[in-house]
PDB file of C-alpha atoms in Angstrom:
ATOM      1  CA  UNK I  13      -8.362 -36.481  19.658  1.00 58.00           C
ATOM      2  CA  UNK I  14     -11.082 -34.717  18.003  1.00 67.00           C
ATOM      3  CA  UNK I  15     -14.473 -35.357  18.185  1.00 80.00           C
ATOM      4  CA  UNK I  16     -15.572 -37.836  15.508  1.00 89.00           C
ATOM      5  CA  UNK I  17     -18.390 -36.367  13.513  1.00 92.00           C
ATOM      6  CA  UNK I  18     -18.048 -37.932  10.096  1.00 95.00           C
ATOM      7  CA  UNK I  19     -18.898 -41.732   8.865  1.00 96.00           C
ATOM      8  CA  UNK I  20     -17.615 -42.670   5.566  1.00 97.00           C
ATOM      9  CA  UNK I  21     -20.381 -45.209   4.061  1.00 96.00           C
ATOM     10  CA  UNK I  22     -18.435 -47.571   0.672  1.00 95.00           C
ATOM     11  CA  UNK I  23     -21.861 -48.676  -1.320  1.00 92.00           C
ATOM     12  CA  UNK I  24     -20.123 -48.514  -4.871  1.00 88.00           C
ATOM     13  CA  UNK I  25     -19.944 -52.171  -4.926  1.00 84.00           C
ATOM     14  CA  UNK I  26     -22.801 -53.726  -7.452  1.00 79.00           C
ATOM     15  CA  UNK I  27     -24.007 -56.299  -5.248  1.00 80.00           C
ATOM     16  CA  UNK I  28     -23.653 -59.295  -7.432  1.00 85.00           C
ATOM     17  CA  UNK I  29     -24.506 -61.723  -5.204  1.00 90.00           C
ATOM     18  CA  UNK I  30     -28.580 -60.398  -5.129  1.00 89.00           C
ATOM     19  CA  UNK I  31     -28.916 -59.990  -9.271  1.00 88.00           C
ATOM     20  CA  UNK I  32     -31.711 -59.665 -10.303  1.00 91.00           C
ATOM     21  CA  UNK I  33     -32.593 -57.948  -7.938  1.00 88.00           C
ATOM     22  CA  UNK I  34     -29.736 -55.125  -7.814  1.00 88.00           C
ATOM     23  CA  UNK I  35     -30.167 -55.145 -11.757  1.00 87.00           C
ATOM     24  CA  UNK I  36     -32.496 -52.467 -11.082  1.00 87.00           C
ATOM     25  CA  UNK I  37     -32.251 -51.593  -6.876  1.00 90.00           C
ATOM     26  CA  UNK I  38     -28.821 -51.107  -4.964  1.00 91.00           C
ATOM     27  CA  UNK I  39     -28.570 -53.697  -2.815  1.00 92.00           C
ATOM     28  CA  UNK I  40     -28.600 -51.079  -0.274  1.00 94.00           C
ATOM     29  CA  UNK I  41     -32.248 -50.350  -0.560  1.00 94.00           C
ATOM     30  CA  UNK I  42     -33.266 -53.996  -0.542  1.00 94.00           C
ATOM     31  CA  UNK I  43     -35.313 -53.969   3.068  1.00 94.00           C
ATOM     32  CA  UNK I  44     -34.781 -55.364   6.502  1.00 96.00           C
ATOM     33  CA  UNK I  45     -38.413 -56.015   7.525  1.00 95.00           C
ATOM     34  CA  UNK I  46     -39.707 -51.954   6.287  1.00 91.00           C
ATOM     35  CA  UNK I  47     -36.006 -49.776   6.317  1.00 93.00           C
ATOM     36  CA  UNK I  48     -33.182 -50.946   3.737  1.00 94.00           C
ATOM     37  CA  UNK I  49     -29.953 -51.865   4.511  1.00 95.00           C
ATOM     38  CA  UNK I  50     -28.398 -48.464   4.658  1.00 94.00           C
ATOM     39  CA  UNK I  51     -30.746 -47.131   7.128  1.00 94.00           C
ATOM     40  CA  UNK I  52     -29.711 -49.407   9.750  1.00 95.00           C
ATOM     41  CA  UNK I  53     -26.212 -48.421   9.527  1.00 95.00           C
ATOM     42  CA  UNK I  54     -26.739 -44.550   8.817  1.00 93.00           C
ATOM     43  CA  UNK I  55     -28.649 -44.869  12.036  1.00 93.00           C
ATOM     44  CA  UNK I  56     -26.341 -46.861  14.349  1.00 95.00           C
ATOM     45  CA  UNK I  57     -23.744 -43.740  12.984  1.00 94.00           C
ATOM     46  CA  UNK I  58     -26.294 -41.017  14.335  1.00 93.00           C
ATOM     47  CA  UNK I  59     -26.646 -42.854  17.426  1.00 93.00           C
ATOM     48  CA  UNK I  60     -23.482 -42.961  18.004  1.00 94.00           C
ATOM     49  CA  UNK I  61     -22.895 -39.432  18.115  1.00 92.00           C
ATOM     50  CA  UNK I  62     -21.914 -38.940  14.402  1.00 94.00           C
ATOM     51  CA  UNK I  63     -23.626 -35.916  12.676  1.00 92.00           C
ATOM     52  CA  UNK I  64     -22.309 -36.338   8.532  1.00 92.00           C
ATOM     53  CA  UNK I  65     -22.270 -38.936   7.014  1.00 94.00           C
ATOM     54  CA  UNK I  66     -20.445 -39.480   3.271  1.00 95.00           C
ATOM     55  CA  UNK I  67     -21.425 -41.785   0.790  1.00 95.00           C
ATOM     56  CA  UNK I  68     -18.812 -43.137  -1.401  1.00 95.00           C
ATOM     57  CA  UNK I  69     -20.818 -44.218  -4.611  1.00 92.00           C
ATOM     58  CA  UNK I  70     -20.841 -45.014  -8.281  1.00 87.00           C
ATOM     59  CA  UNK I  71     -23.248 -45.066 -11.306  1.00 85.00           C
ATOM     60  CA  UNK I  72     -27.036 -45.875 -10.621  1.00 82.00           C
ATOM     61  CA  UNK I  73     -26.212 -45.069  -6.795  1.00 86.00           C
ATOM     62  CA  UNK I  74     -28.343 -42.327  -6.727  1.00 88.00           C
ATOM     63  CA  UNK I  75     -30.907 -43.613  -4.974  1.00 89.00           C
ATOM     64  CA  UNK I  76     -29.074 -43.922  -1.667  1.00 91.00           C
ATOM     65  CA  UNK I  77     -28.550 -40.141  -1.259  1.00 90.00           C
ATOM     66  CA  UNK I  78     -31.850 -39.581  -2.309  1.00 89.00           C
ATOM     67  CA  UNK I  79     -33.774 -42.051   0.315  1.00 87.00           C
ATOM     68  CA  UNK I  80     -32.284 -39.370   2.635  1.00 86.00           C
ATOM     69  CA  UNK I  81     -33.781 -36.593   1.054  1.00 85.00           C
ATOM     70  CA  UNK I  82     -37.219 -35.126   1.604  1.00 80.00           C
ATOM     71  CA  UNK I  83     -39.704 -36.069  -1.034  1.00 81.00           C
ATOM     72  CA  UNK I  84     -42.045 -33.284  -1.191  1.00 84.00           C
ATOM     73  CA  UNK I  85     -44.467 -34.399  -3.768  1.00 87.00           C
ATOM     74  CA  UNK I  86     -44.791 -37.762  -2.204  1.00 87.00           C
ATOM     75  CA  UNK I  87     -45.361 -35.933   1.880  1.00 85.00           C
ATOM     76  CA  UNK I  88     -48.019 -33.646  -0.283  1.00 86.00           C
ATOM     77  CA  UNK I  89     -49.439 -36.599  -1.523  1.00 89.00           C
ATOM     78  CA  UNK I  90     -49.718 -38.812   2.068  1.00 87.00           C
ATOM     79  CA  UNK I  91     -51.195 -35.592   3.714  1.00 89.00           C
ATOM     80  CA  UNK I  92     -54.416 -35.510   1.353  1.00 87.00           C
ATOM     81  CA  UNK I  93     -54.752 -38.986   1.876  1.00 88.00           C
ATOM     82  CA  UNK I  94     -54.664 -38.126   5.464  1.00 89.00           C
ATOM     83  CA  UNK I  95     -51.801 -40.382   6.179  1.00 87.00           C
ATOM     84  CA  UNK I  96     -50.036 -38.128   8.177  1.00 87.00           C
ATOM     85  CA  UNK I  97     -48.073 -40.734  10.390  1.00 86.00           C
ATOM     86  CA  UNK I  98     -46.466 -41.728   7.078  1.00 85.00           C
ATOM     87  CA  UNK I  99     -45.555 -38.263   6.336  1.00 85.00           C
ATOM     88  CA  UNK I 100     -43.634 -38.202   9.929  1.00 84.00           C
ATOM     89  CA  UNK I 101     -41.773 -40.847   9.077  1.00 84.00           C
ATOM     90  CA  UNK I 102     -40.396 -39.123   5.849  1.00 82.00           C
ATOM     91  CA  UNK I 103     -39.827 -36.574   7.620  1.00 82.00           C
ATOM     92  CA  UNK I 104     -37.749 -38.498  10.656  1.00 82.00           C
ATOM     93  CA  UNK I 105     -35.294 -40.153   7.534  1.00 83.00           C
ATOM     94  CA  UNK I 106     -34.644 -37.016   5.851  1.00 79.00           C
ATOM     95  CA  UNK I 107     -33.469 -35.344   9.283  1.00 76.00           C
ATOM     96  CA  UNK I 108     -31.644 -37.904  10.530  1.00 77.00           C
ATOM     97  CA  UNK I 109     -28.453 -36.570   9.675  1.00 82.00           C
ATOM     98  CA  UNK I 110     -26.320 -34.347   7.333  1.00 87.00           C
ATOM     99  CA  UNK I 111     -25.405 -36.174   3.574  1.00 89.00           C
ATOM    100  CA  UNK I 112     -22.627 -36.150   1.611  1.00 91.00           C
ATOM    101  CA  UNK I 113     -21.469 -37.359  -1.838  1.00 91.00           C
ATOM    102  CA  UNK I 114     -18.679 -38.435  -3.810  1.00 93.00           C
ATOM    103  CA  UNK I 115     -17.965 -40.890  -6.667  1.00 92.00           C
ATOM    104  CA  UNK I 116     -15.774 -43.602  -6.792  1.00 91.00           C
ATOM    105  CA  UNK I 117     -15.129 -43.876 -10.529  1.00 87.00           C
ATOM    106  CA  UNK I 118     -13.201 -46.952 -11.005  1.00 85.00           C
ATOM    107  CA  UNK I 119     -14.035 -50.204  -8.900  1.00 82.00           C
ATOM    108  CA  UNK I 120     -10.419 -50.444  -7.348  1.00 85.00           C
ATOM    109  CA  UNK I 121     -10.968 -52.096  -4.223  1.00 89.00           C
ATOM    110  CA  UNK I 122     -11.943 -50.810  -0.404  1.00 92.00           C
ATOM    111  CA  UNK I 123      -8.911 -48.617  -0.184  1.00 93.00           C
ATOM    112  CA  UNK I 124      -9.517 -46.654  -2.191  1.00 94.00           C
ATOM    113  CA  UNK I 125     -12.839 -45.911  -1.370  1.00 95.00           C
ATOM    114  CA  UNK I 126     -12.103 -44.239   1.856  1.00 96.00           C
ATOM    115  CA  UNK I 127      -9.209 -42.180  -0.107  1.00 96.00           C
ATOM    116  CA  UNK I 128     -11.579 -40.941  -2.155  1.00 95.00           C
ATOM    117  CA  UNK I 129     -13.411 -39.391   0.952  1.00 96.00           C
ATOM    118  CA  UNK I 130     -10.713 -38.025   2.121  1.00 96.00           C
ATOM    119  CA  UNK I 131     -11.517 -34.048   0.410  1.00 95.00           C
ATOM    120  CA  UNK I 132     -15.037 -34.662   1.945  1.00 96.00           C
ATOM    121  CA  UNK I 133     -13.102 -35.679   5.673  1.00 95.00           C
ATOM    122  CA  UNK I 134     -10.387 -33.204   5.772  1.00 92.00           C
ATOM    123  CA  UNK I 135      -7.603 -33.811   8.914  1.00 93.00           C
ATOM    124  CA  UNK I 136      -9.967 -35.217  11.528  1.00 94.00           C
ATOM    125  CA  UNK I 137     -10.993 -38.965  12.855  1.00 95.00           C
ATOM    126  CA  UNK I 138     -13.739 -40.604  10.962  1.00 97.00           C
ATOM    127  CA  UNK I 139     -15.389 -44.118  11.141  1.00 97.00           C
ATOM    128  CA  UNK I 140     -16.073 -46.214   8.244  1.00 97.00           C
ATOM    129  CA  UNK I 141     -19.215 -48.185   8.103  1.00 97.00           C
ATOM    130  CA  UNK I 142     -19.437 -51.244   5.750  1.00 96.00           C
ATOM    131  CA  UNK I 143     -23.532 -51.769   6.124  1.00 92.00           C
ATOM    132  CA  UNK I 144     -23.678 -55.105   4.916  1.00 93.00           C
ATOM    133  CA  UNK I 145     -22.113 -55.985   8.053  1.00 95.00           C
ATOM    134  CA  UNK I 146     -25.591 -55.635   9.973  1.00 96.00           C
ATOM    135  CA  UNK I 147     -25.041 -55.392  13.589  1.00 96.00           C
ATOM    136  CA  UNK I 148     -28.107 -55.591  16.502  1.00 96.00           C
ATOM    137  CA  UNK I 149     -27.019 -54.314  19.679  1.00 96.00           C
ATOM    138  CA  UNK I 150     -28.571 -51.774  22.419  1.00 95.00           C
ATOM    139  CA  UNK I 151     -25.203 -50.045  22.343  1.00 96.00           C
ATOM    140  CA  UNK I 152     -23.724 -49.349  18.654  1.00 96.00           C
ATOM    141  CA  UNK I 153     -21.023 -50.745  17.203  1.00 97.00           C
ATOM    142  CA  UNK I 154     -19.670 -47.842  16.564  1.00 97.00           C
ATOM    143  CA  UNK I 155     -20.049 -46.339  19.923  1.00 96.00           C
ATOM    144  CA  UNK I 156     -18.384 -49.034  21.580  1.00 97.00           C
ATOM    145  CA  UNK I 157     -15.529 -48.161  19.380  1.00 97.00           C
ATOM    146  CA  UNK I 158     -15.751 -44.518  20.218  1.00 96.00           C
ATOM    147  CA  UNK I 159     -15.391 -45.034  23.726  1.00 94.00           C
ATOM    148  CA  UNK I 160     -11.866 -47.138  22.900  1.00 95.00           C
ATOM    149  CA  UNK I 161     -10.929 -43.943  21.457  1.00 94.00           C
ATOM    150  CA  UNK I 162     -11.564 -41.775  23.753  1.00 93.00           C
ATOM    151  CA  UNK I 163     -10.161 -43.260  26.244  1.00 92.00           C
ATOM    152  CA  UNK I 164      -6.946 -44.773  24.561  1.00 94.00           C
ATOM    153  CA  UNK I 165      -6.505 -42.792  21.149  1.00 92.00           C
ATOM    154  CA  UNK I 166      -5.694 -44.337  17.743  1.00 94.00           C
ATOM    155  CA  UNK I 167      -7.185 -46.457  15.091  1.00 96.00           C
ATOM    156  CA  UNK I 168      -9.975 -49.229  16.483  1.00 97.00           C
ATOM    157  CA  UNK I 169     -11.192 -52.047  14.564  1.00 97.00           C
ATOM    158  CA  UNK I 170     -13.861 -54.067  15.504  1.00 97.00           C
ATOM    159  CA  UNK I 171     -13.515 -57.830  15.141  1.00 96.00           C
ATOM    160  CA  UNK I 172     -15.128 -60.906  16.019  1.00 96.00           C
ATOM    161  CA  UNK I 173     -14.561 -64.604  16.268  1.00 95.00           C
ATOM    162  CA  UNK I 174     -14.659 -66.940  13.449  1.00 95.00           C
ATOM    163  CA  UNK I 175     -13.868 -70.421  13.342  1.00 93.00           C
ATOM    164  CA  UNK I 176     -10.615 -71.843  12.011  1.00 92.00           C
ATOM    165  CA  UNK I 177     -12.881 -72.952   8.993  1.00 92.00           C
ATOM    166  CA  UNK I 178     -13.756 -69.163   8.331  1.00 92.00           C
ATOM    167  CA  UNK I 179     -10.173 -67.239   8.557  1.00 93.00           C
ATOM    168  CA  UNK I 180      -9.964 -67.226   5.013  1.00 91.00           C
ATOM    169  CA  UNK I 181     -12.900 -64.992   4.575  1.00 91.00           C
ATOM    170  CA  UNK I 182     -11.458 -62.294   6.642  1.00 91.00           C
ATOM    171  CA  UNK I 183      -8.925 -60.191   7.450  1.00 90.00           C
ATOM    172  CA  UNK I 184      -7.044 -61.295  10.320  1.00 92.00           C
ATOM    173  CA  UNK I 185      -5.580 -59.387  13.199  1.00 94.00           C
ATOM    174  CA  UNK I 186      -2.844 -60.625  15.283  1.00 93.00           C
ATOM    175  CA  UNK I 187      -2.351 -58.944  18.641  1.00 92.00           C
ATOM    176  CA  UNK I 188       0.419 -58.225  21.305  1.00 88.00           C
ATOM    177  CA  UNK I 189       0.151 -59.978  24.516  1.00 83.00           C
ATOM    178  CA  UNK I 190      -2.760 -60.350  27.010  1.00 86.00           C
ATOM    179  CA  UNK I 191      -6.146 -57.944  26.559  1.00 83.00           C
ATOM    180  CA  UNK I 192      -5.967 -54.296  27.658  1.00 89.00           C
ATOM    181  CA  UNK I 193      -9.942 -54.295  29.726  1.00 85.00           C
ATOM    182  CA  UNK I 194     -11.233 -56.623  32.305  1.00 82.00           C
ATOM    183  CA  UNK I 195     -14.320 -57.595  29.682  1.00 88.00           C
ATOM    184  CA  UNK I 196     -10.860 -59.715  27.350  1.00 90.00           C
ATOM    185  CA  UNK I 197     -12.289 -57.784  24.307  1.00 94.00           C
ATOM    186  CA  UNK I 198      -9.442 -55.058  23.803  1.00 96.00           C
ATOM    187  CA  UNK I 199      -6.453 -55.801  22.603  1.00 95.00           C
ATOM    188  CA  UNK I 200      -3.554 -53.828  20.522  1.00 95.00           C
ATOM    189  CA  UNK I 201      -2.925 -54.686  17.137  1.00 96.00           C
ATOM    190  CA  UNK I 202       0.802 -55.958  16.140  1.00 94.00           C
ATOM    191  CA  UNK I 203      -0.431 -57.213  11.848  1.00 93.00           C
ATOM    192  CA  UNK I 204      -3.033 -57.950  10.150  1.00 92.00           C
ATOM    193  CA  UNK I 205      -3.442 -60.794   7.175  1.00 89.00           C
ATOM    194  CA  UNK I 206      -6.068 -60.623   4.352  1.00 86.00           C
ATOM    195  CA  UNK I 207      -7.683 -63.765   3.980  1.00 88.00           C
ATOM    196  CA  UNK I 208      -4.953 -66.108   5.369  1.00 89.00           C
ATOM    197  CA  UNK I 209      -4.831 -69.777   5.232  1.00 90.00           C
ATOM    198  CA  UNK I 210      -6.135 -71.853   8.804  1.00 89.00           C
ATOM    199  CA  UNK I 211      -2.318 -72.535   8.821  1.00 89.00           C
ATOM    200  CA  UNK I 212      -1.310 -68.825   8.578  1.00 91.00           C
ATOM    201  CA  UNK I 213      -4.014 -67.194  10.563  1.00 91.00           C
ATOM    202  CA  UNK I 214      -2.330 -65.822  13.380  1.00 91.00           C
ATOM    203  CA  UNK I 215      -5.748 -65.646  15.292  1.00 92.00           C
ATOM    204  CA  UNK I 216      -9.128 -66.792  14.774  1.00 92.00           C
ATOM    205  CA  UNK I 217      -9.899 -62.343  15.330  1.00 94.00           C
ATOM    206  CA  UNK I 218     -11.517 -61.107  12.312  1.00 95.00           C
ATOM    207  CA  UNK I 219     -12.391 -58.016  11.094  1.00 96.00           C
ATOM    208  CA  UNK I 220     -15.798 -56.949  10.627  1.00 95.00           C
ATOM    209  CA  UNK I 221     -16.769 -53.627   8.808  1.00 94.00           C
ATOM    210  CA  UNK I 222     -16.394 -51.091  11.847  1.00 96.00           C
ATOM    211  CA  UNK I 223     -13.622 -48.961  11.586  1.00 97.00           C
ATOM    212  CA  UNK I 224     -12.314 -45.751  13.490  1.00 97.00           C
ATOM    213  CA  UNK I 225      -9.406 -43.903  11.742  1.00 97.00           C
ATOM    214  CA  UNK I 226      -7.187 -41.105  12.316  1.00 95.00           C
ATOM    215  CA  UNK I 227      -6.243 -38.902   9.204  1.00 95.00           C
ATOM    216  CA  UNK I 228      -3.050 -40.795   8.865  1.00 95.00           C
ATOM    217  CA  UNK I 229      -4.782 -43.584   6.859  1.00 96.00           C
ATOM    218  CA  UNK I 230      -5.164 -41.260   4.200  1.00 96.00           C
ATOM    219  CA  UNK I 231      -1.406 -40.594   3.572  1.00 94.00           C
ATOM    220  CA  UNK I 232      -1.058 -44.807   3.978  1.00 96.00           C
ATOM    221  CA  UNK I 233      -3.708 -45.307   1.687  1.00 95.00           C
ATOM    222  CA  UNK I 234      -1.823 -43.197  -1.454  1.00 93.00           C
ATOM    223  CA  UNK I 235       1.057 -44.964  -1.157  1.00 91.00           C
ATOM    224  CA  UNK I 236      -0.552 -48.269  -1.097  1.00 88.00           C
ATOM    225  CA  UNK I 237       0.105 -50.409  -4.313  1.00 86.00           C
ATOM    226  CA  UNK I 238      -2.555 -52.259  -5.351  1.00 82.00           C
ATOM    227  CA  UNK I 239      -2.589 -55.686  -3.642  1.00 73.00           C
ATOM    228  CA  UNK I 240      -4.991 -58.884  -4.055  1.00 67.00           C
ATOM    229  CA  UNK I 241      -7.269 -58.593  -7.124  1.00 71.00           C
ATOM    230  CA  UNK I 242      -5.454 -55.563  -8.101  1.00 80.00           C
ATOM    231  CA  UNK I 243      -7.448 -53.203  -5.785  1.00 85.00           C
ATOM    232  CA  UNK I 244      -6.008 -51.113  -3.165  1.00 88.00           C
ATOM    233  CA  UNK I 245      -6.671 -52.875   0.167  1.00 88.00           C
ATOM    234  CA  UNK I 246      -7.223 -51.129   3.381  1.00 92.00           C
ATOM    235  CA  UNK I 247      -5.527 -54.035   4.927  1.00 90.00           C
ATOM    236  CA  UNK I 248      -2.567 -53.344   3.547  1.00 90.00           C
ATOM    237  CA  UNK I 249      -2.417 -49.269   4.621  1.00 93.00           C
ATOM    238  CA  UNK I 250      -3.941 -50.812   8.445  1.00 95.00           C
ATOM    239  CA  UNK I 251      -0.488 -52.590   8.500  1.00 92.00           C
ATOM    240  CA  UNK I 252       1.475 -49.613   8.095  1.00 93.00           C
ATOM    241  CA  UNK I 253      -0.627 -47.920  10.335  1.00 96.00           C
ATOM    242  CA  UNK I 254       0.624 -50.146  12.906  1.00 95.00           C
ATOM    243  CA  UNK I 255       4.183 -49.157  12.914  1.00 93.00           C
ATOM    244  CA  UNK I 256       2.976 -45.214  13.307  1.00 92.00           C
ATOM    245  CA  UNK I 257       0.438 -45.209  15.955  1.00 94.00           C
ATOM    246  CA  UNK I 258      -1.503 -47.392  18.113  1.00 95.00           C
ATOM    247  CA  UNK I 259      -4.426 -49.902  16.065  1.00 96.00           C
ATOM    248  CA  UNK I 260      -6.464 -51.602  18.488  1.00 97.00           C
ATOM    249  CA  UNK I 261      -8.629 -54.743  17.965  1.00 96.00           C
ATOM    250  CA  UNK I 262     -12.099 -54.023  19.832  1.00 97.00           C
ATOM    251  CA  UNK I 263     -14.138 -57.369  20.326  1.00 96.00           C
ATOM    252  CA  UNK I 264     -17.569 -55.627  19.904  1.00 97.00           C
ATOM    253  CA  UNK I 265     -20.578 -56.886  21.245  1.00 96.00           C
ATOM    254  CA  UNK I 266     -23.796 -57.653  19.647  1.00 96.00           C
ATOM    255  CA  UNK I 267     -25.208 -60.077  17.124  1.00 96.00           C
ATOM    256  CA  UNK I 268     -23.970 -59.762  13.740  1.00 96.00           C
ATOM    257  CA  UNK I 269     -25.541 -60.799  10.380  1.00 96.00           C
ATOM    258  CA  UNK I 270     -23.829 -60.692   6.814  1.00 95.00           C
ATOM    259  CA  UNK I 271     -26.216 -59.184   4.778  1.00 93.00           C
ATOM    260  CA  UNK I 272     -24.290 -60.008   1.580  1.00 90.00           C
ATOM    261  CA  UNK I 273     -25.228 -63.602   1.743  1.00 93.00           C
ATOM    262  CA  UNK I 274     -28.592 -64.219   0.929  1.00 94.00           C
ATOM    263  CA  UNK I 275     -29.320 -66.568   3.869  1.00 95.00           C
ATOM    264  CA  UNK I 276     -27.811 -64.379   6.542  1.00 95.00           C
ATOM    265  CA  UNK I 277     -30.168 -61.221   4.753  1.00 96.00           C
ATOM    266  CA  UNK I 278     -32.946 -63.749   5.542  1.00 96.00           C
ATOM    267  CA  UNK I 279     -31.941 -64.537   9.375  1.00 96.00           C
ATOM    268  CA  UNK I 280     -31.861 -60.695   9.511  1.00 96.00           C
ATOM    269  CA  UNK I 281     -35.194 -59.845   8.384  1.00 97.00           C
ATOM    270  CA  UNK I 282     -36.411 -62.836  10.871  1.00 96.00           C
ATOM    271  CA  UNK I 283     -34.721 -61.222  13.552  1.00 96.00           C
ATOM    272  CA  UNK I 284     -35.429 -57.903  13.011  1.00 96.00           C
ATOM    273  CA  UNK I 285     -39.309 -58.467  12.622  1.00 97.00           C
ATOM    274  CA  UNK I 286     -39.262 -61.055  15.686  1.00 96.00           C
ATOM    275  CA  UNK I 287     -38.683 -58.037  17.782  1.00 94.00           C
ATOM    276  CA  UNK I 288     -41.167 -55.920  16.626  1.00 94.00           C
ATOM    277  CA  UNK I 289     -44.419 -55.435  18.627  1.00 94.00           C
ATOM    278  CA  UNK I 290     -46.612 -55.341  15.644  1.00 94.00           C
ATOM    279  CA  UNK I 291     -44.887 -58.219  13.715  1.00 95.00           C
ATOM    280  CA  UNK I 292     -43.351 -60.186  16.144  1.00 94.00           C
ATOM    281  CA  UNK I 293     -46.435 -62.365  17.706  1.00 94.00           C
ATOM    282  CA  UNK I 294     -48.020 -63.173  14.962  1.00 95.00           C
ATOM    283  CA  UNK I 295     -45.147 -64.127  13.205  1.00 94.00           C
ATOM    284  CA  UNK I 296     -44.072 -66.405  15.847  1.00 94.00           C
ATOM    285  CA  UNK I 297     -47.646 -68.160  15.518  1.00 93.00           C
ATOM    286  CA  UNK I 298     -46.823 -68.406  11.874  1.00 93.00           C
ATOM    287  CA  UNK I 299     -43.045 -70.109  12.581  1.00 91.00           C
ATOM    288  CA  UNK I 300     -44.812 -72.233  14.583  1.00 91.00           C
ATOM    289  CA  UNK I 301     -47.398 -73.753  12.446  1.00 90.00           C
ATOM    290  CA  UNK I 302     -44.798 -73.850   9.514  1.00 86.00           C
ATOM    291  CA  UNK I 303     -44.525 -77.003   7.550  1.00 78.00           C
ATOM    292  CA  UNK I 304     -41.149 -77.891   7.207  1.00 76.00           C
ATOM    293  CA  UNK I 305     -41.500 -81.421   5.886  1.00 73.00           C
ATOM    294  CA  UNK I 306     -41.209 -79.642   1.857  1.00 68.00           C
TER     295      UNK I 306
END
């Protein structure tokens, strides 16, 4: 297996669910306490030992490659204010790691978003990174599914547990047999379902939006008719993936918030700032003294 390097990043989607806000920002850039969204997963990628990172984007996406970029006007402008510690900090986000562009023209599902990385991959393993999956943990997602990889090759998905309730929300992995580690969190993938019924599910194992792929995926992926909503679903090419090489189901660990739903972005920006040193005890104070009787 060779060493992953590249993290494919989907952020063509319009973000509906935050208009008006994404009217005018991608929902992206909205912020997490003083980063946006994307910086938290870009970053997770880089400390994970990933060194390129693609962006898969459409119209008025622009931005996103460009917070990575180095403003030079803007640095020229924070040094003769003497705000130099600013200037650091542009400089830190334009260094973190190597980026990458390509558009995804039509909006024809998740699919076909990573096959339109694919010129921009080449034949190697990659990871794909859905950031509004927001994930808080001292080791990264993603590196806990590297070290799967390493150790026992082929695809990993990381998955959670949902309630029965939630199973339709997902997709849904159902796995072969008894867990592969002592920690019950590894187990090898036999199907997967997108967005089953409680009655179908064939687990309450869902799958969040950390993925490690061999190359194969990309062959699966062009032969994949277009499924629910007629939009090629990476579901679909995971199942075929199945019967070719080994897909495991990696329970990660760590806290997870859904930063598409507006309450869950809120929880998120709570949590995040709670553990800051220069936010965190006076905003406690604050939570405290709250009124919630309105």
């Amino acid at each position: 297996m060779r060493r992953l390097r590249k993290a494919v990043f989907p952020v063509a989607g319009l973000g509906t669910r935050f208009l008006p806000a994404t009217k005018a920002v991608p929902k992206e850039l909205l912020p997490i306490v003083d980063r946006p969204l994307i910086h938290y997963g870009v970053e997770e990628a880089v400390r994970s030992g990933f060194s390129d990172v693609i962006f898969v984007t459409s119209r008025g996406k622009d931005s996103i490659t460009d917070y990575f970029d180095f403003d030079y006007a803007l640095a020229n402008r924070l040094r003769d204010q003497g705000k130099t510690d600013l200037v650091q900090v542009l400089e830190e986000v334009s260094s973190m790691v190597s980026v990458s562009s390509v558009r995804q023209r039509e909006p024809l599902g998740l699919g076909h978003a990573v096959l339109v990385a694919e010129p921009l991959v080449g034949n190697e393993p990659f990871g794909v990174v859905l950031c509004d999956d927001l994930i808080d943990h001292e080791t990264p997602c993603l590196e806990q599914l590297r070290r799967v990889q390493e150790t026992h090759g082929g695809s990993v998905l990381a998955t959670m547990e949902v309630s029965p309730e939630a199973v339709s929300l997902y997709g849904i992995v159902a796995v072969e047999g008894e867990a592969i580690d002592e920690e019950q969190r590894l187990f090898r993938i036999r199907d997967t379902i997108e967005k089953p019924s409680q009655k179908k599910a064939p687990s309450n194992l869902a799958i969040i939006g950390r993925y490690l792929f061999t190359p194969a995926i990309f062959d699966l992926l062009r032969e994949t008719p277009p499924g629910a909503g007629k939009e090629i679903q990476l579901t679909d090419a995971i199942r075929r993936l199945i019967e070719r090489e080994p897909v495991y189901s990696y329970r990660f660990k760590g806290q997870r918030y859904d930063a598409g739903s507006k309450l869950e972005f809120l929880l998120a920006n709570l949590a995040f700032a709670l553990k800051r040193e220069d936010l965190g005890p006076e905003l406690k104070k604050r939570i405290a003294a709250f009124d919630l009787s309105h």
